[in-house]
C-alpha cells in the first residue's frame, strides 16, 4: 500500500523535480512527429481519430481543471478525436508528483482514471498528499502503482523532460495549451472546443 511516507521516500517521487521545474537554456527545434507520436505519451479518445488534440496540462492549473470536463464531453460526443496528453508540471513540486502518479497509472491502463481524479482535486495548489489521496480514492491498484513508479521512474522522468522540451520549442507560456490540428489555444468551454475541432476539420479538408 502506498502511504504518504513511503511514496515520498520512493525513487520515483524524488526524480528530477528541480530540472523539470526549470527551463532549458535554449529552445529546441520543433519536432512535430515527436509531439504527435511519442510512444510513451498517453492517448485518449479515438486513437485513429481524424483530428488530434495535444493537451499540455498541469494538475495545479485551475484553468486546466475548468477545461477538462468540457474537453472530455466533446471527445466523447464526437467519437473521432484523438487526444494526446502532455503532462507539463510547471507550477509546483506537487504538480510533478501529480504527473508522476498519473503516468505511473498508465502501466496498469489507468492513466485517464488518475488524470480525471487529479483534475477534480479542489483548490489552486494541491499538496503532494492531496494528489496521493485523490489517486487512493480511485479503483487503481496502489501496490501495482508503487511498483510501476519504482520500476519505470526513469522512463516517466524522461517523458516529462521531453514534454518540457517540446513546450519550450513551441514557445508555450503556460497551461492549459491545446494544439488542435493547426491551431493553438488556451482554456476553452464546450462550444469553444467544438468550434476549433470543426475549424481543424475544415482546414484539413482544403
Rosetta silent file (secondary structure, phi, psi, omega in degrees, C-alpha in Angstrom):
SEQUENCE: XXXXXXXXXXXXXXXXXXXXXXXXXXXXXXXXXXXXXXXXXXXXXXXXXXXXXXXXXXXXXXXXXXXXXXXXXXXXXXXXXXXXXXXXXXXXXXXXXXXXXXXXXXXXXXXXXXXXXXXXXXXXXXXXXXXXXXXXXXXXXXXXXXXXXXXXXXXXXXXXXXXXXXXXXXXXXXXXXXXXXXXXXXXXXXXXXXXXXXXXXXXXXX
SCORE:     score description
SCORE:     0.000 S_00000001
   1 L     0.000  136.671  177.871    0.000    0.000    0.000 S_00000001
   2 L   -83.829  123.781  172.186    1.266    3.479   -0.849 S_00000001
   3 L  -112.799  165.921  179.836    1.335    5.772    2.147 S_00000001
   4 H   -57.882  -40.215 -176.151    2.471    9.381    2.183 S_00000001
   5 H   -66.210  -51.090 -175.349    5.654    8.377    3.967 S_00000001
   6 H   -76.996  -26.216  178.060    6.781    5.559    1.686 S_00000001
   7 H   -66.152  -48.695 -176.011    5.617    7.237   -1.520 S_00000001
   8 H   -75.377   -7.652  172.540    7.621   10.389   -0.967 S_00000001
   9 L   -93.933   -8.171 -175.681   10.602    8.281    0.017 S_00000001
  10 L   -73.781  158.022 -178.825   10.393    6.294   -3.208 S_00000001
  11 H   -64.742  -36.533 -176.279   12.833    6.815   -6.029 S_00000001
  12 H   -64.202  -40.988 -175.709   10.118    7.804   -8.487 S_00000001
  13 H   -68.356  -26.709 -175.005    8.804   10.664   -6.384 S_00000001
  14 H   -92.926   -3.913 -171.786   12.230   12.188   -5.960 S_00000001
  15 L   -70.909  118.544  163.220   13.349   12.006   -9.577 S_00000001
  16 L    51.975   38.099  178.320   14.445   15.231  -11.214 S_00000001
  17 H   -63.475  -47.639 -177.649   11.962   17.611   -9.641 S_00000001
  18 H   -60.925  -48.384  178.469   14.287   20.603   -9.932 S_00000001
  19 H   -60.257  -34.255 -178.874   15.176   20.076  -13.618 S_00000001
  20 H   -69.706  -29.146 -179.405   11.514   19.660  -14.501 S_00000001
  21 H   -88.095   -7.715  179.239   10.621   22.948  -12.893 S_00000001
  22 L  -100.238  159.632  179.052   13.478   24.748  -14.593 S_00000001
  23 L   -96.919  142.673  175.544   13.633   25.834  -18.225 S_00000001
  24 L   -60.491  156.859 -177.184   16.257   24.518  -20.637 S_00000001
  25 L   -64.876  -31.986 -179.499   18.915   27.027  -21.567 S_00000001
  26 L  -144.695  146.905 -179.580   17.754   27.147  -25.152 S_00000001
  27 L   -72.818  146.990  178.287   14.664   26.103  -27.041 S_00000001
  28 L   -93.195  162.888  175.121   14.919   23.132  -29.361 S_00000001
  29 L   -67.084  141.090 -178.229   13.701   22.969  -32.920 S_00000001
  30 L   -65.640  126.370  176.854   10.063   21.884  -33.116 S_00000001
  31 L  -113.361   94.905 -174.725    9.781   18.157  -33.866 S_00000001
  32 H   -60.792  -42.090 -178.984    6.181   17.661  -34.944 S_00000001
  33 H   -62.353  -39.899  179.405    6.489   13.899  -35.209 S_00000001
  34 H   -65.133  -36.389  179.213    7.858   13.646  -31.659 S_00000001
  35 H   -68.901  -43.157 -174.019    4.962   15.725  -30.365 S_00000001
  36 H   -85.607  -19.774 -170.974    2.291   13.743  -32.188 S_00000001
  37 H  -134.451   31.492  175.422    3.754   10.249  -31.939 S_00000001
  38 L   -66.927  117.201 -175.796    5.694    9.863  -28.699 S_00000001
  39 L   -64.475  -17.727 -179.985    5.087    6.172  -27.895 S_00000001
  40 L   -92.280  -12.553 -177.920    5.175    6.881  -24.150 S_00000001
  41 L   -75.744  131.051  178.478    2.602    9.695  -24.190 S_00000001
  42 L   -63.518  141.255 -179.974   -0.880    8.630  -23.005 S_00000001
  43 E  -122.361  133.625  177.214   -3.535    8.732  -25.717 S_00000001
  44 E  -122.207 -178.865 -178.496   -7.269    9.130  -25.143 S_00000001
  45 E    68.861 -141.300  179.696  -10.378    9.357  -27.266 S_00000001
  46 L   -96.814  111.078 -178.088  -10.214    7.588  -30.626 S_00000001
  47 L   -57.470  -20.698  179.415   -6.584    6.590  -31.392 S_00000001
  48 L  -108.645   20.652 -178.291   -7.472    6.745  -35.109 S_00000001
  49 L   -59.409  154.076 -178.135   -9.414    9.999  -34.904 S_00000001
  50 L   -83.953  -12.312  174.749   -9.293   12.435  -37.804 S_00000001
  51 E  -125.803  133.890  178.643   -8.496   15.386  -35.502 S_00000001
  52 E  -109.570  131.790  172.964   -5.755   15.321  -32.879 S_00000001
  53 E  -112.109  119.691  175.790   -5.791   17.463  -29.750 S_00000001
  54 E   -99.924  120.051 -172.928   -2.465   17.734  -27.936 S_00000001
  55 E  -112.613  111.995  174.762   -3.115   18.886  -24.372 S_00000001
  56 E   -93.476  116.478 -167.767   -0.334   20.438  -22.270 S_00000001
  57 E  -137.298  156.197  174.592   -1.622   20.397  -18.696 S_00000001
  58 L  -132.492  133.869 -175.572   -0.680   20.862  -15.044 S_00000001
  59 L   -73.663   -2.490  172.936   -2.747   19.319  -12.237 S_00000001
  60 L  -106.398    8.309 -178.235   -2.491   22.531  -10.218 S_00000001
  61 L   -90.351  116.710 -176.773   -3.795   24.702  -13.047 S_00000001
  62 H   -66.386  -30.256  179.946   -7.321   25.957  -12.310 S_00000001
  63 H   -75.671  -30.811  172.483   -7.949   26.643  -15.995 S_00000001
  64 H   -62.537  -42.609 -178.730   -6.894   23.101  -16.879 S_00000001
  65 H   -65.923  -35.190  177.858   -9.434   21.862  -14.342 S_00000001
  66 H   -70.718  -36.202 -177.563  -12.165   24.016  -15.852 S_00000001
  67 H   -77.653  -28.337 -171.443  -11.380   22.825  -19.373 S_00000001
  68 H   -54.507  -52.021 -179.248  -11.027   19.121  -18.533 S_00000001
  69 H   -67.538  -29.138  178.506  -14.743   18.168  -18.350 S_00000001
  70 H   -68.035  -43.311  177.462  -15.521   20.303  -21.404 S_00000001
  71 H   -64.857  -44.719 -179.647  -12.853   18.537  -23.439 S_00000001
  72 H   -58.475  -41.732  179.835  -13.965   15.134  -22.162 S_00000001
  73 H   -63.344  -46.403 -178.798  -17.558   15.855  -23.205 S_00000001
  74 H   -63.866  -43.358 -179.287  -16.607   16.941  -26.715 S_00000001
  75 H   -62.549  -42.466 -178.441  -14.302   13.944  -27.219 S_00000001
  76 H   -68.050  -43.835 -178.154  -16.958   11.507  -26.036 S_00000001
  77 H   -70.195  -38.558 -176.375  -19.761   13.035  -28.122 S_00000001
  78 H   -71.651  -48.348  177.680  -17.668   13.444  -31.268 S_00000001
  79 L    80.531   -3.569 -176.600  -16.151    9.960  -31.293 S_00000001
  80 L  -133.880   34.036  179.474  -13.467   10.818  -33.837 S_00000001
  81 E  -117.355  131.300  174.418  -10.984   12.882  -31.823 S_00000001
  82 E   -98.259  130.670  179.051   -7.575   11.649  -30.690 S_00000001
  83 E  -114.821  127.280  174.871   -6.228   13.233  -27.502 S_00000001
  84 E  -109.271  118.469 -178.461   -2.534   13.208  -26.640 S_00000001
  85 E   -88.617  125.404  177.589   -1.896   14.065  -23.003 S_00000001
  86 E  -117.448   93.305  176.196    1.279   16.027  -22.310 S_00000001
  87 E   -64.096  122.124 -176.239    1.823   16.301  -18.580 S_00000001
  88 L  -131.674   78.500 -171.918    3.685   19.579  -18.155 S_00000001
  89 L   -80.984   90.640 -173.184    4.138   20.149  -14.401 S_00000001
  90 L  -111.349   -7.459 -171.412    5.406   23.713  -14.211 S_00000001
  91 L   -91.169  -29.074 -178.639    3.509   25.270  -11.308 S_00000001
  92 L  -167.680  170.685  176.465    4.892   23.485   -8.243 S_00000001
  93 H   -64.336  -34.633  179.014    6.652   20.404   -6.923 S_00000001
  94 H   -66.978  -25.847  174.829    3.269   18.847   -6.171 S_00000001
  95 H   -63.472  -39.225  178.120    2.459   19.237   -9.880 S_00000001
  96 H   -64.173  -43.355  178.656    5.422   16.989  -10.635 S_00000001
  97 H   -61.282  -43.791  178.135    4.156   14.422   -8.129 S_00000001
  98 H   -59.552  -44.339  179.085    0.703   14.503   -9.718 S_00000001
  99 H   -62.645  -41.488  178.632    2.179   13.964  -13.162 S_00000001
 100 H   -63.408  -41.214  178.665    4.285   11.060  -11.914 S_00000001
 101 H   -62.735  -45.977 -179.077    1.247    9.424  -10.315 S_00000001
 102 H   -63.020  -45.273 -178.572   -0.826    9.755  -13.478 S_00000001
 103 H   -70.912  -30.529  173.962    1.940    8.433  -15.708 S_00000001
 104 H   -64.895  -36.547  179.356    2.657    5.610  -13.272 S_00000001
 105 H   -67.326  -20.848  179.817   -1.007    4.608  -13.509 S_00000001
 106 H   -57.758  -32.580 -174.775   -0.618    4.286  -17.280 S_00000001
 107 H   -71.589  -14.796  172.712    1.165    0.967  -16.817 S_00000001
 108 H  -111.447   20.098  177.633   -1.996   -0.611  -15.419 S_00000001
 109 L    72.827   23.759 -174.062   -4.207    1.058  -18.032 S_00000001
 110 L  -117.728   23.285 -178.264   -5.361    3.706  -15.588 S_00000001
 111 H   -58.047  -51.206 -175.388   -3.933    6.967  -16.885 S_00000001
 112 H   -66.919  -30.913  174.579   -7.292    8.601  -17.600 S_00000001
 113 H   -61.705  -48.048  178.712   -8.677    7.384  -14.264 S_00000001
 114 H   -65.821  -42.892  179.743   -5.775    9.064  -12.475 S_00000001
 115 H   -56.659  -49.213 -179.079   -5.953   12.103  -14.750 S_00000001
 116 H   -65.044  -39.199  179.147   -9.629   12.683  -14.012 S_00000001
 117 H   -62.889  -43.147 -178.554   -9.131   12.176  -10.278 S_00000001
 118 H   -71.141  -34.206  176.990   -6.313   14.711  -10.173 S_00000001
 119 H   -68.021  -19.855 -179.857   -8.227   17.234  -12.253 S_00000001
 120 L   -94.112    1.546  175.910  -11.009   17.031   -9.665 S_00000001
 121 L   -69.493  127.142 -176.453   -8.764   17.908   -6.711 S_00000001
 122 L   -80.459  160.679  177.477  -10.087   21.222   -5.385 S_00000001
 123 L    99.495  157.231 -178.402   -8.006   24.274   -4.629 S_00000001
 124 L   -76.541  -34.462 -178.971   -5.452   26.352   -6.502 S_00000001
 125 L  -134.550   93.911  177.478   -2.415   24.487   -5.177 S_00000001
 126 L   -71.433  144.962  176.934   -2.974   20.892   -4.152 S_00000001
 127 L   -82.137  169.757  174.783   -0.322   19.384   -1.914 S_00000001
 128 H   -58.710  -39.335  179.740    1.548   16.176   -2.661 S_00000001
 129 H   -66.687  -37.382  176.178   -0.653   14.496   -0.066 S_00000001
 130 H   -61.107  -42.179  179.332   -3.805   15.816   -1.777 S_00000001
 131 H   -61.790  -45.864 -178.419   -2.621   14.321   -5.047 S_00000001
 132 H   -64.999  -41.444  179.365   -1.948   10.966   -3.445 S_00000001
 133 H   -62.571  -37.444  179.025   -5.311   10.889   -1.658 S_00000001
 134 H   -62.605  -39.962  178.869   -7.111   11.555   -4.933 S_00000001
 135 H   -70.891  -39.538  179.716   -5.441    8.533   -6.510 S_00000001
 136 H   -63.576  -24.032 -179.816   -6.100    6.345   -3.470 S_00000001
 137 L   -80.317   -5.354  178.100   -9.821    7.149   -3.809 S_00000001
 138 L   -90.878 -177.596  178.035   -9.940    5.504   -7.251 S_00000001
 139 L   -88.645    5.773 -178.281  -10.084    1.803   -8.108 S_00000001
 140 L   -63.317  146.669  177.978   -6.418    1.784   -9.136 S_00000001
 141 L   -79.186  106.790 -173.200   -4.214   -0.922   -7.651 S_00000001
 142 H   -70.519  -32.697  177.053   -1.966    1.094   -5.350 S_00000001
 143 H   -64.994  -44.157  177.073    0.540   -1.701   -4.806 S_00000001
 144 H   -63.041  -41.019  179.742    0.934   -2.047   -8.566 S_00000001
 145 H   -60.805  -44.983  178.450    1.223    1.733   -8.891 S_00000001
 146 H   -59.790  -43.792  179.897    4.058    1.865   -6.362 S_00000001
 147 H   -63.232  -40.524 -179.163    5.876   -0.926   -8.195 S_00000001
 148 H   -69.503  -36.279  175.709    5.438    0.798  -11.544 S_00000001
 149 H   -63.808  -40.437  178.735    6.686    4.105  -10.159 S_00000001
 150 H   -68.289  -43.061 -174.368    9.757    2.346   -8.807 S_00000001
 151 H   -79.695  -29.174 -174.405   10.384    0.306  -11.949 S_00000001
 152 L  -114.602   16.691  179.870    9.558    2.954  -14.553 S_00000001
 153 H   -52.481  -47.741 -179.944   10.770    6.076  -12.788 S_00000001
 154 H   -61.620  -38.736  179.049   13.466    6.867  -15.374 S_00000001
 155 H   -66.485  -39.424  179.468   11.016    6.482  -18.280 S_00000001
 156 H   -64.390  -45.242  179.317    8.478    8.732  -16.555 S_00000001
 157 H   -63.725  -41.535  179.350   11.080   11.396  -15.891 S_00000001
 158 H   -62.041  -40.005  178.764   12.366   11.187  -19.461 S_00000001
 159 H   -64.736  -44.778  178.806    8.833   11.662  -20.804 S_00000001
 160 H   -62.026  -36.892  178.024    8.245   14.700  -18.584 S_00000001
 161 H   -68.835  -36.757  175.784   11.529   16.168  -19.755 S_00000001
 162 H   -65.211  -42.222  178.470   10.538   15.601  -23.401 S_00000001
 163 H   -59.431  -42.924  178.955    7.206   17.308  -22.760 S_00000001
 164 H   -62.592  -45.447  179.814    9.034   20.261  -21.233 S_00000001
 165 H   -62.998  -39.628  178.369   11.447   20.471  -24.166 S_00000001
 166 H   -64.032  -44.841  179.034    8.558   20.307  -26.642 S_00000001
 167 H   -60.252  -41.223  177.580    6.685   23.062  -24.826 S_00000001
 168 H   -63.678  -43.031 -178.143    9.832   25.194  -24.889 S_00000001
 169 H   -65.223  -29.602  178.487   10.355   24.528  -28.601 S_00000001
 170 H   -83.857   -9.702 -178.128    6.773   25.625  -29.282 S_00000001
 171 L    73.646   27.672 -179.938    7.211   28.758  -27.205 S_00000001
 172 L   -69.348  144.694 -175.972    4.370   27.838  -24.861 S_00000001
 173 L  -114.378   -7.115  179.682    3.946   30.206  -21.945 S_00000001
 174 L   177.505  175.513  179.499    1.501   28.402  -19.680 S_00000001
 175 L  -109.087  152.483   -6.825   -1.187   25.829  -19.121 S_00000001
 176 L   -80.197  152.684  168.094   -3.502   24.783  -20.468 S_00000001
 177 E  -127.621  128.360  179.559   -2.351   24.853  -24.056 S_00000001
 178 E  -117.111  125.954  172.365   -4.248   22.831  -26.632 S_00000001
 179 E   -99.830  113.643 -176.165   -2.915   22.124  -30.111 S_00000001
 180 E  -117.826  101.789 -172.931   -5.942   21.276  -32.249 S_00000001
 181 L    57.059 -125.321 -178.694   -4.876   20.369  -35.755 S_00000001
 182 L   -87.115    1.417 -173.774   -3.066   23.518  -36.963 S_00000001
 183 E  -103.514  150.636  175.819   -4.493   25.717  -34.203 S_00000001
 184 E  -121.721  133.713 -178.967   -3.174   26.630  -30.749 S_00000001
 185 E  -147.698  165.823  175.065   -5.482   27.758  -27.959 S_00000001
 186 L   -98.601 -145.141 -177.026   -5.769   28.128  -24.214 S_00000001
 187 L   -61.247  134.474  179.380   -8.689   27.280  -21.940 S_00000001
 188 L  -132.016  155.929  170.618  -11.941   26.614  -23.784 S_00000001
 189 L   -94.555 -175.921 -177.186  -15.521   25.771  -22.906 S_00000001
 190 H   -56.005  -49.091 -178.208  -17.616   23.109  -24.641 S_00000001
 191 H   -63.819  -36.570  179.634  -18.655   25.394  -27.507 S_00000001
 192 H   -65.111  -43.440  177.294  -15.087   26.563  -27.966 S_00000001
 193 H   -63.563  -42.608  179.712  -13.750   23.031  -28.289 S_00000001
 194 H   -60.493  -41.908 -177.627  -16.489   22.119  -30.761 S_00000001
 195 H   -67.398  -44.239 -177.117  -15.706   25.157  -32.876 S_00000001
 196 H   -70.048  -31.431  174.869  -11.941   24.657  -33.006 S_00000001
 197 H   -66.018  -43.121  177.730  -12.393   20.975  -33.868 S_00000001
 198 H   -62.819  -40.561  179.014  -14.749   21.969  -36.698 S_00000001
 199 H   -64.622  -39.336  179.385  -12.236   24.579  -37.867 S_00000001
 200 H   -64.673  -41.684  178.129   -9.441   21.987  -37.810 S_00000001
 201 H   -64.417  -40.788  179.359  -11.506   19.582  -39.915 S_00000001
 202 H   -64.150  -41.417  179.238  -12.319   22.329  -42.383 S_00000001
 203 H   -65.154  -40.915  179.951   -8.664   23.279  -42.684 S_00000001
 204 H   -66.136  -27.774 -176.894   -7.633   19.641  -43.211 S_00000001
 205 H   -77.199  -16.188 -177.360  -10.221   19.234  -45.971 S_00000001
 206 L   -77.977    0.000    0.000   -8.692   22.038  -48.054 S_00000001
